[in-house]
């Protein structure tokens, strides 16, 4: 009985922690685009972009955690776990090519990540 009530409440609320995690990830990626512009035009842009990269990576890990929590104990679909894990892989590649100073990959990948994050947010 309690399980059915929980399932109905979950279906109605739609895993707000997962939606919040995706929104945070989307925001941090957008802020990375802003700090990228500052990186090219100011002396403090590099520090902001570096700190922002760590925050964005943390937000991607939070997205994975939220997806797992929505799936296992929440009784949701495992699909968001696959999406979040794939996004964490993209974030890892993004950090690696950023450290390696490969802007030909880093910039388009950032745009792709922002688009995918907005799409994931719109689907929630």
XYZ file of C-alpha atoms in Angstrom:
124
model
C 0.000 0.000 0.000
C 2.746 2.458 0.945
C 4.684 1.497 -2.188
C 1.722 2.370 -4.411
C 1.268 5.719 -2.674
C 4.966 6.469 -3.102
C 4.808 5.515 -6.797
C 1.804 7.822 -7.347
C 3.496 10.707 -5.520
C 6.712 10.146 -7.500
C 4.840 10.065 -10.802
C 3.028 13.268 -9.878
C 6.147 15.139 -8.670
C 8.505 13.737 -11.315
C 11.682 13.380 -9.199
C 12.344 17.034 -8.323
C 15.921 16.269 -7.188
C 16.736 14.941 -10.670
C 15.232 18.019 -12.346
C 17.143 20.287 -9.960
C 20.416 18.456 -10.687
C 19.907 18.833 -14.441
C 19.051 22.526 -14.022
C 22.200 23.071 -11.951
C 24.293 21.296 -14.564
C 22.762 23.406 -17.342
C 23.427 26.602 -15.403
C 27.054 25.689 -14.713
C 27.671 24.917 -18.386
C 26.162 28.260 -19.364
C 28.386 30.015 -16.821
C 31.357 28.219 -18.352
C 30.506 29.817 -21.690
C 30.430 33.225 -19.984
C 33.743 32.585 -18.232
C 35.181 31.412 -21.545
C 34.538 34.863 -22.947
C 36.136 36.382 -19.858
C 39.082 34.020 -20.310
C 39.772 35.599 -23.682
C 39.299 39.202 -22.577
C 40.375 39.620 -18.939
C 43.234 38.662 -16.657
C 40.974 36.892 -14.131
C 39.008 34.864 -16.699
C 41.336 31.875 -16.452
C 40.716 31.515 -12.714
C 36.939 31.776 -13.154
C 36.937 29.237 -15.977
C 39.107 26.828 -13.979
C 36.918 27.057 -10.884
C 33.819 26.803 -13.055
C 35.146 23.603 -14.622
C 35.360 21.984 -11.212
C 31.855 23.133 -10.316
C 30.484 21.896 -13.644
C 32.129 18.508 -13.141
C 30.660 18.315 -9.639
C 27.226 19.183 -11.051
C 27.611 16.336 -13.570
C 28.419 13.927 -10.740
C 25.375 15.202 -8.831
C 23.269 14.494 -11.929
C 24.481 10.873 -11.893
C 23.660 10.570 -8.189
C 20.201 12.070 -8.687
C 19.522 9.735 -11.625
C 20.535 6.687 -9.577
C 18.338 7.807 -6.677
C 15.398 8.386 -9.013
C 15.896 4.955 -10.526
C 16.674 2.567 -7.674
C 14.786 3.699 -4.586
C 12.371 5.918 -6.513
C 11.239 3.192 -8.880
C 11.884 5.240 -12.010
C 13.359 4.280 -15.355
C 17.071 3.428 -15.633
C 17.323 5.604 -18.769
C 18.301 8.819 -16.887
C 21.217 6.898 -15.331
C 22.515 6.124 -18.820
C 22.060 9.742 -19.912
C 23.753 11.091 -16.772
C 26.634 8.613 -17.076
C 27.126 9.525 -20.722
C 27.126 13.166 -19.768
C 29.761 12.521 -17.098
C 31.913 10.891 -19.789
C 31.469 13.980 -21.985
C 32.380 16.210 -19.031
C 35.508 14.128 -18.427
C 36.551 14.485 -22.067
C 35.770 18.201 -21.890
C 38.013 18.674 -18.859
C 40.804 16.625 -20.459
C 40.798 18.559 -23.739
C 40.566 21.827 -21.817
C 43.641 20.964 -19.780
C 45.394 19.899 -22.990
C 44.470 23.262 -24.581
C 42.677 21.803 -27.610
C 40.106 24.525 -28.349
C 39.105 22.918 -31.669
C 37.482 20.129 -29.621
C 36.864 21.943 -26.327
C 34.611 24.704 -27.668
C 32.301 22.603 -29.896
C 32.045 19.958 -27.169
C 30.985 22.655 -24.717
C 28.261 23.805 -27.102
C 27.115 20.196 -27.563
C 27.049 19.633 -23.802
C 24.971 22.769 -23.254
C 22.493 21.695 -25.938
C 22.189 18.189 -24.510
C 21.759 19.546 -21.001
C 18.995 21.919 -22.115
C 17.339 19.010 -23.939
C 17.535 16.825 -20.818
C 16.047 19.660 -18.758
C 13.215 20.146 -21.238
C 12.402 16.419 -21.155
C 12.038 16.420 -17.352
